[in-house]
Structure formats: C-alpha cells, structure tokens
Amino acid sequence: MNDLMSNLSLGFSVAFSLQGLWYCFIGVTLGTFVGVLPGIGALAAIALLLPLTFGLEATHALIMLAGIYYGSNYGGSTASILLNLPGSPSSAVTCLDGYPMAQHGRAGVALFITAIASFVGSIIGMIIMGIFSPPLAALAMSFSGPDFFALMVLGLVAASMLSSGSPLRGIAMIGLGLILGLVGRDLHSGLLRFSYGVDELYEGLPLVAVALGIFGLPEVIRNAGKIMPRKLSARDITFRSMVPTKDDWQKSRGAMLRGTGLGSFFGALPGTGGLLAAFMSYAMEKRVAKDPSRFGNGAIEGIAGPEAANNAAVQTAFIPTLTLGIPGDVIMAIMMGAMIIHGIQPGAAVITAHPDLFWGLLVSFLIGNFLLLLLNIPLIGLWVRMLSIPYSVLYPFIIAFICIGVYSVNNSVTDLYVLLFFGVLGCLMTYLRFEPAPLVLGLILGPMLEENLRRTLMLHRGDYTVFLTRPISGTFLALAFLIVVFTLWAAFRSRSIRRAARNSAAAE
Amino acid sequence: MNDPIFKLTRRKSLALAGAAILSSVAALPALAQDYPSRTISFVCAFPAGSGADVLVRYFAQAVSEVAGATVIVENKAGAAGNIAAEYTARADPDGHTVYLHAGSSTAMNYHLWNNPPIDPRSDLRGVAAINQQPFYIVVGADSPHQTIEDLNAYLREAGDNASYATSATSGRVLGAAYANALGVNPVEVQYRTGTDALPDIVSLAVDFAVSDPVQTMVNAREGRTRTLATGAGTRMQVAPDIPTLAEVGLEIDQIGWWAAWVPAGTPDDVVMKLNGFFREVLEREETQTFLASMGGDTWIGTPEEVDAMMVRSVDEAQYLVELADLPKN
C-alpha cells in the first residue's frame, strides 16, 4: 500500500510536470482531431509523430503517443453519430444507434453520453491497469519460452475466431501475416529469408509501412468519392440539447459498467481489443434489454456500452505491452517500437526498471481523460465544425502525410514501395471482405512466436510436451482450445437453427 | 524589430547570396586549412534513440564543440551496419562524412555476406579509435557456479546437457570460441537482445550467458547476474576484478572496438585534423566516464592503428565465423 502511494506520487510528479502536461495535452488534442476525421486514425498520427519524438524523453514521448491513441477513441464517436461514418474503426458500433439518435434530434445527448461513457470506461480501465500490472509483471519474470508461445497462440486464435468477420477468413489472414513475418533475418541461423536481395528487409517488413498501407490507404480510397459533403451546423449542438433525461441516465449506467468489464478483459488479451469489445458489448446490451427492438433506432444503451468498452480496452491494452512485451495490436506494436528506440526494452522489467515511465504514463491517462472530457463536451462545437472540411481537400493531405510518416521512420525509400504494395493489397482485401487486423497481428506476433517455439524446443531438447505440462502455458493453450470449440459450436448451432427454420417454413 | 541589424535590405541580401556562392565554390577542394567547410555528418548504423545512437550523438556534440562546426547525426539503420558502411564508403572523400561504428562487427560483416558491399580494409579509412569493450561470461545470481573455474568444471562434466544464451553476433562467436577452447559442446540458445535473455538467465533455464558489455554492467549492479570472466585478452580497467579467460588457460582474446572512419581517399591532412578533434574529446575525463558506463575502456589511437586493427579483425573474423559455423547471406 505504501509502495502504491509512493509510486503514485512519483507518477503524479512526472505527469504533472510542465512538460508532462504539455505533451499529454498535445497528444489528446491531436488524438481527438484524427479521431473525429474519418480516414485518418491514431495509427497514421502516431507513425507520423514517432520520428519527432526521437529528441524527447522516453516518458514524454509515450505520454504523447498514448494520448493520441486514447484521444482518437473519444473523437471517433463524433463522426459516427453525426455522419453515420466511424471516425476510428472501434467506433463502428456507435453508428448503429448513434446516427438514429441524431436523426431523431438527439445528437447532443448522444455526444454527451458517449463522452461520459468513454470517460467511465477509460478511468476504470486505468485503475485496472494500475492494480494488475505490477503483480502481473512479477509473474511475468517467471514466464519462459513455452508460456510466451502459448499466450501468443491464444491471442492469434482469439483474434481469428472472435473477430467480427468470418473465422475462416480470419485464420487465412493470420496465416498470411505469419508468412509475411518470416521475411528478414532468421535469428537462429543469421540467414536472410525471403528478402530477395533487398538489404532494407534485413529487420523484416517495416511494420509502420505495412500497417499504414493496409489500414490507412484503403480507408481513404474507399471513402473518397463516397462521402458527400453534408451540411452540419455546430449551432445545433447546444448545451441544452446535450442534457440527458433521467431515463437516459438510468439506462446507460448499467450499460457503461458492463461495457467497461468486457472492454477491460478484451483489451488485456493480446489479439482482441476495442472493436471486438464494442461489438460484444452491443450484443450483450441487446440481450439484457427488455425491449431489444429499440436497438438500431436510437437506443442509448447501444452507444453507452460499446463506447465504454472500446475506451476501457484501449487502457488495458497497455498491460500486456508493458508487463510481457507482447503487443496486442498494431498501435501497441508501434508504441513498443517507440520504447525500444528510446532504449527501453518492453517486458517484465519495465515497471521496476523505469517506474517513472510506468506510473507517469498511468497518471497521464488520468489527466488526459479529464482533458478529453473538456475537449469533448464544452468544445464539441469546434470538432463538429471540422467535419465540414471538404474531403477533396482533406484526403490528398492525408495521403501525403501517410507517405511522409512512413518515409521518416527509417529515411528509406524502400519503405514507400512497401507502403504502396500493401496499399494495393489492402484495397483488394477490402473488396474481398478480408479483415486487415488479423494479418497485421500475425506479422507482429509471427517472429516472436517462431522465436519462442524454437527456443523452447532447444531448451527442452525437442520435447513438445513441455507446452502442456507447464501450468501457465497449459492454461493458455486450454483457453485457446475452448475458444475454437466454442466458435465451432456456435457456428454449428446457428446453422442448425437456420435449417430448422427453413424446414418449418417448408412444412407450412 | 526596428533594430537595423534585422533589416534585410536588397543590397544586403544580394551580398549574402554572393558570399554563400563564393564559400561553396571555395569548399570544393578538400584542403585541411579550410576543413571543416560545411556541416559534418556522423553516420550511425542504428536507429535514432538506441544505445549505440547515444554514443554517436555524444561524439557528434563533443566534436562539434571542439571543431567549431555543425555536426549532425544521420541514422542509416539496417543490414547489421552494411547500409551505413556502404553509404559512407560512397560519400565524397572530403572528411564531411564520418562513420562511427564497432570495427569488430564491421569486420565480421565482411565474412557474413557472399557479396559484401564493401571491403572495410580498402573502402574505409580509419580516423580515430574510440573504445574497447568485450563481451562477458555471466551466470544468474542464484547459480551454483561462483567462479569461471566452477563453470568450466561443470561444463566439462555436463557435456551437451548444458546450455547457454547468446545475443548479437559478437556474443555468438565468443560463446563458440569459449566452448571450443574448453572442448565442450553445450546447446546454444539465441535471443534477439540481452534483455530478452535475462528471464532465462535469472531463472537458470540456461547455465550461463554471453552478455554484451552494457547489459553485463547493469545486471551486475542490480544483483541479477554474476560476471565470471571477460572475453578480452587482458583485464579491463572498467572491471578490474573480472578475470580473463586466458587466465584460466583458455586461449581467447576477443575485443569489440569502436572507431571512426571516412571514405578511402580522404586526404591525409584532413584525416589528421579530424583525428585531433577526436583525441581532444577522448582525453576529457567526462568522455572516459561516459565510455566506462557503456562497459568499455577508452582507446586513443592514430589512423594507422585503426587501419591495422581492421586488417587484424577481418582476419580473425574469418576464423571465428567458421568456428561458430555462421552461414553467409
């Protein structure tokens, strides 16, 4: 307890320093900005700013980059509600009931409740991170090769099976990601694999270029031409229009807490995250509601739950990154890259070796979330006005910024070719309805997965049973197995229900 | 802003432009009396912010003070330093492009590629030495092996039941040379970085590890590992209590060394002037403390000594690459 107090006071001293506050403010403001605008997300913004943080202290750099990440989640709901267009991927669910609310003239209430839900989710997620990270990091010290391997298998299985699309396509994308992860130097032999004489691929495919190619470019290309400029007036969103009714409060309170629970869990599990948690929360609210038919027509629980869920997930996503060195998604992977560049090796030692970084970051989340509340309630009119920037002006800029961001990470033209290649692949995948997230996760975790598998087999002289006999790895593998069984069972059941329905329809 | 100095008249700006053209024309031949005539680039083979980058930036700052010129750091990461080395070798040989790197790994790289992009003996010219830093043999703090003799005895007895952790090419070749000199065959387990290996060293999943100088110093200070021996031929000033492997009868003398290079063909007087800048920086006590914190001893040397060391290292590297059975790309 005493420890916690002294750690927290260290965190406060770091986060409340003038610089700490400044970079936190920059991060969350920028995050809201890119979150509000559809087509550009936290990923592009972080990649673009990463090279600019080289001169900063590691803690300040991370405070700012993390601010962009969770700030974008607040902003993402604004476009969902007003334009029926998610500003960031995890706000897609908010469109379902947020846009109908706006059509019924309740846009103000929707914006207000999403801001409150985001705040509740974030703060609880942050507290969970503060309480669970130190013991988990202590436990992680006893993690060995098989445990890391099993945890990554669990993450990959969860990402493919529980994703919003079809599990089969998810597995295919993970497989492709794992294959792409083979490119570069093989750690054990030192030989280059699949680099075809391109020395720049020595360290593997450049993650920022791949991620922006596959997420960023198709997003812009898909939206270009589709989005018609809409008349939005900031004056519509008055303070008075934002006040929720007593009924709104009552309905959303439980939804927020349930969403936070789901979000905290899926955020901490590598491979899943905000989008999945938001979908789960939406499904759960629909199930517990007395009258599910309201959903899709502006049910306030349908925005409160998912928004709380995706924001909680963003906070707890830091847990595996900071305690185990396993990034749960692409943004965390880039954040980990930023730590490595600043000479901090992510993993079990971060909390003890760099307490100022861990606790400073944690306290900055608190400050950041209060700032976001300010930015998203009193200043909402500002962001609404920004949505009326014509896309013909905005999109060329976004593409230019993506290119600058990719180039500036390594000062390498090769990275731009990689960006182009994966941009085309990403468009193709969008067209064929393959999700990009599992592919990128496979690419991130692939090399770590292979390394730990081979290392384990070396340490245990080729004995595969070690994965099942060690308690930690055995538990993770059992969980992964359960997820597979559950998915198959759910698929089987829905098919038999459909068949039964068809049969009974035919009988009539 | 009414200060006359800030008023840029048309005449003044013309004069400035003329002066700029004149000075750039004058900079064309690389003559020592007007060296450095423009910004000097220090090429770093590691990404900005990394441990090695810190070292390069330290020297960029210090040399800039001594030389009274602007020195910037250019990060050309990738291919284990090949990209940066090739970039330097192809630059104008006028002393304005300087490569700071580990000579030992530059020499090693020459043997790790089937078509090495440069020959470090003839495409680069040594300017000044920087430091010498060996890898170390370490064990976890709870390991039963207290001394290097204990470890040697154990390894002889355990045969291929023993295992050890390595990271980085220098670590791999020291591990291979140690096992070879001892006549044992423990299993090598590789890690991407020294930090990755730490949990398995501490939990004694591996019997020992070949650890890089920075990690060795930090982990010993924090009581996580015990340092048993250095791979260098003689004891290091930075760790005078740590015996060498030679002291226990193993013929091993492997030292990592850092230095600065310019493209081959850079005039003698420019090289000597640059050497003087480095010498002045290296003689500072502050620099020597800084280098000690990275686990190495300061090494002040002439350009000829650097070139000779490179020739020696390239020869040695060939033997070591074969010994450690490292494949070529």
Coordinates of C-alpha atoms in Angstrom, one line a residue, chain A residues 1-505:
Chain A
M1 CA 0.0 0.0 0.0
N2 CA 2.8 2.3 0.9
D3 CA 4.5 1.3 -2.2
L4 CA 1.5 2.1 -4.3
M5 CA 1.3 5.6 -2.7
S6 CA 4.9 6.4 -3.3
N7 CA 4.7 5.1 -6.9
L8 CA 1.6 7.1 -7.5
S9 CA 3.2 10.2 -6.1
L10 CA 6.2 9.6 -8.4
G11 CA 3.7 9.2 -11.3
F12 CA 2.0 12.5 -10.3
S13 CA 5.3 14.3 -10.2
V14 CA 6.1 13.1 -13.7
A15 CA 2.7 13.6 -15.3
F16 CA 2.1 17.0 -13.6
S17 CA 5.4 18.4 -14.7
L18 CA 5.0 21.2 -17.1
Q19 CA 6.3 19.1 -20.0
G20 CA 4.3 16.1 -19.0
L21 CA 1.1 18.2 -19.0
W22 CA 2.1 19.8 -22.3
Y23 CA 2.7 16.5 -24.2
C24 CA -0.4 15.0 -22.7
F25 CA -2.4 17.9 -23.9
I26 CA -0.9 17.8 -27.4
G27 CA -1.5 14.0 -27.6
V28 CA -5.1 14.1 -26.6
T29 CA -6.0 17.1 -28.8
L30 CA -4.3 15.6 -31.8
G31 CA -6.0 12.3 -30.9
T32 CA -9.4 13.9 -30.9
F33 CA -8.6 15.6 -34.2
V34 CA -7.6 12.5 -36.0
G35 CA -10.4 10.5 -34.3
V36 CA -13.1 12.9 -35.5
L37 CA -11.9 12.9 -39.1
P38 CA -12.8 9.7 -40.9
G39 CA -10.0 8.3 -43.0
I40 CA -7.1 9.2 -40.7
G41 CA -6.7 7.4 -37.5
A42 CA -4.4 7.1 -34.5
L43 CA -2.2 4.8 -36.4
A44 CA -1.2 7.3 -39.1
A45 CA -0.9 10.1 -36.5
I46 CA 1.4 8.0 -34.3
A47 CA 3.5 6.9 -37.1
L48 CA 3.8 10.4 -38.4
L49 CA 4.8 11.8 -35.0
L50 CA 7.1 8.9 -34.0
P51 CA 10.2 10.4 -35.6
L52 CA 9.5 13.7 -34.0
T53 CA 9.7 12.1 -30.5
F54 CA 13.3 10.9 -31.0
G55 CA 14.5 14.0 -29.3
L56 CA 12.1 13.8 -26.4
E57 CA 12.5 11.9 -23.1
A58 CA 11.0 8.5 -23.4
T59 CA 8.3 9.1 -20.9
H60 CA 7.1 12.3 -22.6
A61 CA 7.2 10.6 -25.9
L62 CA 5.0 7.8 -24.7
I63 CA 2.6 10.2 -22.8
M64 CA 2.0 12.0 -26.1
L65 CA 1.7 8.9 -28.3
A66 CA -0.6 7.2 -25.8
G67 CA -2.7 10.4 -25.7
I68 CA -3.2 10.2 -29.4
Y69 CA -4.3 6.6 -29.1
Y70 CA -7.0 7.0 -26.4
G71 CA -7.9 10.5 -27.6
S72 CA -8.8 9.2 -31.0
N73 CA -11.3 6.8 -29.4
Y74 CA -13.2 9.7 -27.9
G75 CA -13.2 11.6 -31.2
G76 CA -14.2 8.5 -33.2
S77 CA -17.8 8.5 -32.0
T78 CA -18.4 12.1 -33.1
A79 CA -18.4 11.3 -36.8
S80 CA -20.3 8.0 -36.1
I81 CA -23.2 9.9 -34.6
L82 CA -23.3 12.9 -36.9
L83 CA -22.4 11.3 -40.2
N84 CA -23.0 7.6 -39.7
L85 CA -19.3 7.2 -40.6
P86 CA -16.9 5.8 -37.9
G87 CA -14.1 8.2 -37.3
S88 CA -12.0 5.4 -35.9
P89 CA -12.5 1.7 -36.5
S90 CA -13.6 0.8 -33.0
S91 CA -16.4 3.4 -33.2
A92 CA -18.2 1.5 -36.0
V93 CA -20.7 0.1 -33.5
T94 CA -21.6 3.6 -32.3
C95 CA -23.1 4.3 -35.8
L96 CA -25.8 1.7 -35.2
D97 CA -27.7 3.7 -32.6
G98 CA -25.8 7.0 -32.5
Y99 CA -26.9 8.0 -36.0
P100 CA -30.6 7.2 -35.5
M101 CA -30.4 9.3 -32.3
A102 CA -29.0 12.2 -34.3
Q103 CA -31.8 11.8 -36.8
H104 CA -34.3 12.0 -34.0
G105 CA -32.8 15.3 -33.0
R106 CA -30.9 13.8 -30.1
A107 CA -27.4 14.2 -31.4
G108 CA -26.4 16.4 -28.4
V109 CA -27.5 13.7 -25.9
A110 CA -25.7 11.0 -27.9
L111 CA -22.4 13.0 -28.0
F112 CA -22.7 13.8 -24.2
I113 CA -23.4 10.2 -23.2
T114 CA -20.5 8.8 -25.4
A115 CA -18.1 11.3 -23.8
I116 CA -19.3 10.2 -20.3
A117 CA -19.2 6.5 -21.3
S118 CA -15.7 6.9 -22.7
F119 CA -14.6 8.6 -19.6
V120 CA -16.0 6.0 -17.3
G121 CA -14.5 3.2 -19.4
S122 CA -11.1 4.8 -19.5
I123 CA -10.9 5.6 -15.8
I124 CA -11.9 2.1 -14.7
G125 CA -9.6 0.6 -17.3
M126 CA -6.8 2.8 -16.0
I127 CA -7.4 1.7 -12.4
I128 CA -7.4 -1.9 -13.5
M129 CA -4.1 -1.3 -15.3
G130 CA -2.6 0.3 -12.2
I131 CA -3.7 -2.5 -9.9
F132 CA -3.0 -5.5 -12.0
S133 CA 0.2 -4.6 -13.9
P134 CA 2.7 -4.8 -11.1
P135 CA 1.7 -8.3 -9.9
L136 CA 1.4 -9.5 -13.5
A137 CA 4.9 -8.1 -14.2
A138 CA 6.2 -10.0 -11.2
L139 CA 4.6 -13.2 -12.5
A140 CA 6.0 -12.5 -16.0
M141 CA 9.5 -12.7 -14.6
S142 CA 8.8 -16.5 -14.3
F143 CA 7.5 -16.6 -17.9
S144 CA 9.6 -18.7 -20.2
G145 CA 9.6 -19.6 -23.8
P146 CA 6.6 -22.0 -23.7
D147 CA 4.5 -19.5 -21.8
F148 CA 5.1 -16.7 -24.2
F149 CA 4.4 -19.1 -27.1
A150 CA 1.1 -20.3 -25.6
L151 CA 0.0 -16.8 -24.8
M152 CA 0.6 -15.7 -28.4
V153 CA -1.2 -18.8 -29.7
L154 CA -4.2 -17.8 -27.5
G155 CA -4.0 -14.2 -28.9
L156 CA -3.9 -15.3 -32.5
V157 CA -6.7 -17.9 -32.0
A158 CA -8.9 -15.3 -30.3
A159 CA -8.2 -12.7 -33.0
S160 CA -9.2 -15.0 -35.8
M161 CA -12.1 -16.8 -34.1
L162 CA -13.7 -13.9 -32.3
S163 CA -13.3 -11.2 -35.0
S164 CA -16.4 -9.6 -36.4
G165 CA -16.0 -11.3 -39.8
S166 CA -15.9 -15.0 -40.7
P167 CA -13.5 -17.2 -38.6
L168 CA -12.2 -18.9 -41.7
R169 CA -11.2 -15.6 -43.3
G170 CA -9.6 -14.6 -40.0
I171 CA -7.5 -17.7 -40.0
A172 CA -6.4 -17.2 -43.6
M173 CA -5.3 -13.6 -42.8
I174 CA -3.4 -14.7 -39.7
G175 CA -1.7 -17.4 -41.8
L176 CA -0.7 -14.8 -44.4
G177 CA 0.5 -12.5 -41.6
L178 CA 2.7 -15.3 -40.1
I179 CA 4.2 -16.0 -43.5
L180 CA 5.0 -12.3 -44.1
G181 CA 6.6 -12.3 -40.6
L182 CA 9.2 -14.7 -41.9
V183 CA 10.7 -12.0 -44.1
G184 CA 14.1 -10.8 -42.8
R185 CA 17.0 -12.3 -40.8
D186 CA 16.4 -15.6 -39.2
L187 CA 17.6 -15.2 -35.6
H188 CA 18.9 -18.7 -35.2
S189 CA 21.0 -19.1 -38.4
G190 CA 21.5 -15.4 -39.2
L191 CA 20.4 -16.1 -42.8
L192 CA 18.1 -13.7 -44.7
R193 CA 14.8 -15.2 -45.6
F194 CA 12.6 -14.0 -48.5
S195 CA 14.3 -10.7 -48.8
Y196 CA 15.3 -11.3 -52.4
G197 CA 18.5 -9.2 -52.2
V198 CA 16.8 -6.2 -50.7
D199 CA 19.1 -5.4 -47.7
E200 CA 16.5 -3.0 -46.3
L201 CA 14.3 -6.0 -45.4
Y202 CA 17.1 -7.3 -43.0
E203 CA 15.0 -6.5 -40.0
G204 CA 11.8 -7.8 -41.6
L205 CA 9.0 -5.9 -43.3
P206 CA 8.7 -2.4 -41.9
L207 CA 5.7 -2.5 -39.6
V208 CA 4.6 1.1 -40.0
A209 CA 4.7 0.9 -43.8
V210 CA 2.7 -2.3 -43.8
A211 CA 0.2 -1.1 -41.3
L212 CA -0.4 2.2 -42.9
G213 CA -0.6 0.6 -46.4
I214 CA -3.1 -2.0 -45.3
F215 CA -5.2 0.2 -42.9
G216 CA -4.7 3.7 -44.0
L217 CA -4.6 3.8 -47.8
P218 CA -7.7 1.6 -48.4
E219 CA -9.7 3.6 -45.8
V220 CA -9.0 6.8 -47.7
I221 CA -9.6 5.3 -51.1
R222 CA -12.8 3.6 -50.0
N223 CA -14.3 6.8 -48.6
A224 CA -13.1 9.1 -51.4
G225 CA -15.9 9.9 -53.7
K226 CA -18.4 8.1 -51.5
I227 CA -18.8 10.8 -48.9
M228 CA -20.9 13.7 -49.9
P229 CA -20.3 17.0 -48.1
R230 CA -23.1 17.3 -45.6
K231 CA -24.4 20.5 -44.0
L232 CA -23.5 20.3 -40.4
S233 CA -24.1 23.2 -38.2
A234 CA -22.2 23.5 -34.9
R235 CA -25.0 25.6 -33.6
D236 CA -27.3 22.6 -33.5
I237 CA -25.2 21.2 -30.6
T238 CA -26.1 23.4 -27.8
F239 CA -25.5 22.8 -24.1
R240 CA -29.2 22.4 -23.5
S241 CA -29.5 19.8 -26.3
M242 CA -26.9 17.7 -24.5
V243 CA -28.7 17.2 -21.2
P244 CA -29.8 13.6 -21.0
T245 CA -33.1 12.7 -19.4
K246 CA -33.4 10.8 -16.2
D247 CA -34.4 7.8 -18.2
D248 CA -31.2 8.1 -20.4
W249 CA -29.1 8.1 -17.3
Q250 CA -30.8 5.1 -15.8
K251 CA -30.5 3.0 -19.0
S252 CA -26.9 3.9 -19.7
R253 CA -25.5 3.5 -16.2
G254 CA -25.5 -0.3 -16.3
A255 CA -24.5 -0.5 -19.9
M256 CA -21.4 1.6 -19.2
L257 CA -20.3 -0.7 -16.4
R258 CA -20.9 -3.9 -18.4
G259 CA -19.1 -2.4 -21.4
T260 CA -16.2 -1.5 -19.2
G261 CA -15.9 -5.0 -17.9
L262 CA -15.9 -6.5 -21.4
G263 CA -13.5 -3.9 -22.7
S264 CA -11.1 -4.3 -19.8
F265 CA -10.9 -8.1 -20.5
F266 CA -10.6 -8.0 -24.2
G267 CA -8.2 -5.1 -24.1
A268 CA -5.8 -7.0 -22.0
L269 CA -6.0 -10.1 -24.1
P270 CA -3.5 -9.8 -27.0
G271 CA -5.1 -10.0 -30.4
T272 CA -8.5 -8.8 -29.5
G273 CA -9.3 -5.3 -28.4
G274 CA -11.6 -2.3 -28.7
L275 CA -13.6 -3.2 -31.8
L276 CA -14.3 -6.7 -30.6
A277 CA -15.2 -5.5 -27.1
A278 CA -17.6 -2.9 -28.6
F279 CA -19.4 -5.5 -30.7
M280 CA -19.6 -7.8 -27.7
S281 CA -21.0 -5.0 -25.5
Y282 CA -23.6 -4.1 -28.1
A283 CA -24.7 -7.8 -28.4
M284 CA -24.8 -8.0 -24.6
E285 CA -26.9 -4.8 -24.2
K286 CA -29.3 -6.1 -26.8
R287 CA -29.7 -9.4 -24.9
V288 CA -30.2 -7.8 -21.5
A289 CA -32.6 -5.1 -22.7
K290 CA -36.3 -5.6 -22.0
D291 CA -37.2 -4.4 -25.5
P292 CA -34.4 -5.4 -28.0
S293 CA -36.4 -3.9 -30.9
R294 CA -35.3 -0.4 -29.8
F295 CA -31.8 -1.2 -30.9
G296 CA -30.9 0.3 -34.2
N297 CA -33.5 3.0 -33.7
G298 CA -31.5 5.1 -31.2
A299 CA -31.2 3.0 -28.0
I300 CA -28.9 4.9 -25.7
E301 CA -27.5 1.7 -24.2
G302 CA -26.3 0.9 -27.7
I303 CA -23.9 3.7 -27.6
A304 CA -23.1 3.9 -23.9
G305 CA -22.0 0.2 -23.6
P306 CA -19.7 0.0 -26.7
E307 CA -18.1 3.4 -26.1
A308 CA -17.2 2.4 -22.5
A309 CA -16.0 -0.9 -23.8
N310 CA -13.6 0.4 -26.5
N311 CA -12.1 3.0 -24.3
A312 CA -11.6 0.6 -21.4
A313 CA -9.9 -1.7 -23.9
V314 CA -7.5 1.0 -25.0
Q315 CA -6.3 1.5 -21.5
T316 CA -5.9 -2.2 -20.6
A317 CA -4.2 -2.9 -23.9
F318 CA -1.1 -1.3 -22.2
I319 CA -1.0 -4.2 -19.7
P320 CA 0.4 -7.0 -21.9
T321 CA 2.7 -4.5 -23.7
L322 CA 4.3 -3.1 -20.5
T323 CA 4.4 -6.3 -18.5
L324 CA 5.0 -9.1 -21.0
G325 CA 6.4 -7.2 -24.0
I326 CA 3.7 -8.7 -26.2
P327 CA 1.8 -6.0 -28.2
G328 CA -1.9 -6.7 -28.5
D329 CA -2.4 -4.7 -31.7
V330 CA -0.6 -2.7 -34.3
I331 CA -0.7 0.5 -32.4
M332 CA 0.8 -1.1 -29.4
A333 CA 3.4 -2.7 -31.6
I334 CA 4.4 0.8 -32.8
M335 CA 4.3 2.1 -29.3
M336 CA 6.7 -0.8 -28.3
G337 CA 8.9 0.3 -31.2
A338 CA 9.0 3.8 -29.8
M339 CA 10.1 2.4 -26.4
I340 CA 12.9 0.3 -28.0
I341 CA 14.1 3.3 -29.9
H342 CA 14.3 5.2 -26.6
G343 CA 16.4 2.4 -25.1
I344 CA 13.6 0.8 -23.1
Q345 CA 13.1 -2.9 -23.7
P346 CA 9.4 -3.6 -23.2
G347 CA 8.8 -6.5 -20.9
A348 CA 8.6 -7.6 -17.3
A349 CA 11.4 -5.3 -16.2
V350 CA 9.7 -2.0 -17.3
I351 CA 7.8 -1.3 -14.2
T352 CA 10.7 -1.9 -11.8
A353 CA 13.5 -0.5 -14.0
H354 CA 11.5 2.6 -15.2
P355 CA 8.9 3.3 -12.5
D356 CA 8.8 6.9 -13.7
L357 CA 7.7 5.8 -17.1
F358 CA 5.1 3.4 -16.0
W359 CA 3.5 5.4 -13.2
G360 CA 3.9 8.7 -15.1
L361 CA 2.1 7.2 -18.1
L362 CA -0.6 5.9 -15.8
V363 CA -1.2 9.2 -14.1
S364 CA -1.1 11.0 -17.5
F365 CA -4.0 8.8 -18.5
L366 CA -6.0 10.3 -15.7
I367 CA -5.1 13.9 -16.7
G368 CA -5.6 13.0 -20.4
N369 CA -9.1 11.7 -19.8
F370 CA -10.1 14.8 -17.9
L371 CA -8.8 17.0 -20.7
L372 CA -10.7 14.8 -23.2
L373 CA -13.9 15.4 -21.2
L374 CA -13.3 19.1 -21.5
L375 CA -12.5 18.8 -25.2
N376 CA -15.5 16.7 -26.0
I377 CA -18.3 18.4 -24.0
P378 CA -17.8 22.1 -23.9
L379 CA -15.7 22.3 -27.1
I380 CA -17.6 19.8 -29.1
G381 CA -18.8 22.5 -31.5
L382 CA -15.2 23.0 -32.7
W383 CA -14.9 19.4 -33.7
V384 CA -18.3 19.4 -35.4
R385 CA -17.2 22.3 -37.5
M386 CA -14.1 20.5 -38.5
L387 CA -16.2 17.7 -40.0
S388 CA -17.3 20.2 -42.7
I389 CA -13.8 20.4 -44.2
P390 CA -14.3 19.2 -47.8
Y391 CA -12.8 15.7 -48.3
S392 CA -11.4 16.8 -51.7
V393 CA -9.0 18.9 -49.6
L394 CA -8.5 16.6 -46.7
Y395 CA -7.8 13.3 -48.4
P396 CA -4.8 14.3 -50.6
F397 CA -3.3 15.8 -47.4
I398 CA -3.9 12.5 -45.5
I399 CA -2.2 10.5 -48.3
A400 CA 0.8 12.9 -48.3
F401 CA 1.1 12.7 -44.5
I402 CA 1.0 8.9 -44.6
C403 CA 3.9 8.9 -47.1
I404 CA 5.9 11.4 -45.0
G405 CA 5.2 9.4 -41.9
V406 CA 6.4 6.1 -43.5
Y407 CA 9.5 7.7 -45.0
S408 CA 10.6 9.5 -41.9
V409 CA 10.7 6.4 -39.7
N410 CA 13.7 4.9 -41.4
N411 CA 14.6 7.6 -44.0
S412 CA 14.2 4.8 -46.5
V413 CA 12.5 4.8 -50.0
T414 CA 12.1 1.1 -49.8
D415 CA 9.5 1.6 -47.1
L416 CA 7.5 3.7 -49.6
Y417 CA 7.4 0.8 -52.0
V418 CA 6.3 -1.5 -49.2
L419 CA 3.5 1.1 -48.4
L420 CA 2.4 1.1 -52.0
F421 CA 2.4 -2.7 -52.2
F422 CA 0.4 -3.2 -49.1
G423 CA -2.0 -0.3 -50.0
V424 CA -3.0 -2.2 -53.2
L425 CA -3.2 -5.5 -51.2
G426 CA -5.3 -3.7 -48.6
C427 CA -7.8 -2.4 -51.2
L428 CA -8.0 -5.9 -52.7
M429 CA -8.7 -7.3 -49.2
T430 CA -11.4 -4.7 -48.5
Y431 CA -13.0 -5.6 -51.8
L432 CA -12.9 -9.3 -50.9
R433 CA -14.1 -8.6 -47.3
F434 CA -10.9 -9.9 -45.7
E435 CA -10.1 -8.1 -42.4
P436 CA -6.6 -6.5 -42.2
A437 CA -6.2 -6.7 -38.4
P438 CA -5.5 -10.4 -38.1
L439 CA -2.9 -10.1 -40.9
V440 CA -1.0 -7.4 -39.2
L441 CA -1.3 -9.2 -35.8
G442 CA 0.2 -12.3 -37.5
L443 CA 3.0 -10.2 -38.9
I444 CA 3.7 -8.7 -35.4
L445 CA 3.5 -11.9 -33.4
G446 CA 4.9 -14.2 -36.1
P447 CA 8.6 -13.6 -35.4
M448 CA 8.1 -13.7 -31.6
L449 CA 6.0 -16.9 -31.9
E450 CA 8.7 -18.6 -34.0
E451 CA 11.5 -17.5 -31.8
N452 CA 9.8 -18.7 -28.6
L453 CA 8.8 -22.0 -30.2
R454 CA 12.3 -22.8 -31.4
R455 CA 13.9 -21.5 -28.2
T456 CA 11.7 -23.7 -26.1
L457 CA 12.4 -26.8 -28.2
M458 CA 16.2 -26.0 -27.9
L459 CA 16.0 -25.6 -24.1
H460 CA 13.9 -28.7 -23.7
R461 CA 15.8 -30.8 -26.2
G462 CA 12.9 -31.1 -28.7
D463 CA 10.3 -32.1 -26.2
Y464 CA 6.9 -30.8 -27.3
T465 CA 5.0 -31.9 -24.2
V466 CA 6.5 -29.1 -22.2
F467 CA 3.8 -26.8 -23.6
L468 CA 1.1 -28.8 -22.0
T469 CA 2.9 -29.7 -18.7
R470 CA 3.9 -26.2 -17.7
P471 CA 0.9 -24.7 -15.8
I472 CA 1.0 -21.3 -17.4
S473 CA 1.4 -22.4 -21.0
G474 CA -1.0 -25.3 -20.4
T475 CA -3.7 -22.9 -19.2
F476 CA -3.3 -20.6 -22.2
L477 CA -3.4 -23.5 -24.7
A478 CA -6.5 -24.9 -23.0
L479 CA -8.2 -21.5 -23.3
A480 CA -7.3 -21.3 -27.0
F481 CA -8.8 -24.7 -27.5
L482 CA -12.0 -23.7 -25.7
I483 CA -12.3 -20.7 -28.0
V484 CA -12.1 -22.9 -31.0
V485 CA -14.6 -25.4 -29.6
F486 CA -17.0 -22.5 -28.8
T487 CA -16.7 -21.0 -32.2
L488 CA -17.4 -24.3 -33.9
W489 CA -20.3 -25.0 -31.6
A490 CA -21.8 -21.5 -32.2
A491 CA -21.4 -21.9 -36.0
F492 CA -23.0 -25.4 -35.9
R493 CA -25.8 -24.2 -33.7
S494 CA -26.7 -21.2 -35.9
R495 CA -26.6 -23.4 -38.9
S496 CA -29.0 -26.0 -37.4
I497 CA -31.3 -23.2 -36.2
R498 CA -31.4 -21.8 -39.7
R499 CA -32.1 -25.3 -41.1
A500 CA -34.9 -25.8 -38.6
A501 CA -36.4 -22.5 -39.5
R502 CA -36.2 -23.4 -43.2
N503 CA -37.7 -26.8 -42.6
S504 CA -40.6 -25.5 -40.5
A505 CA -41.2 -22.8 -43.2

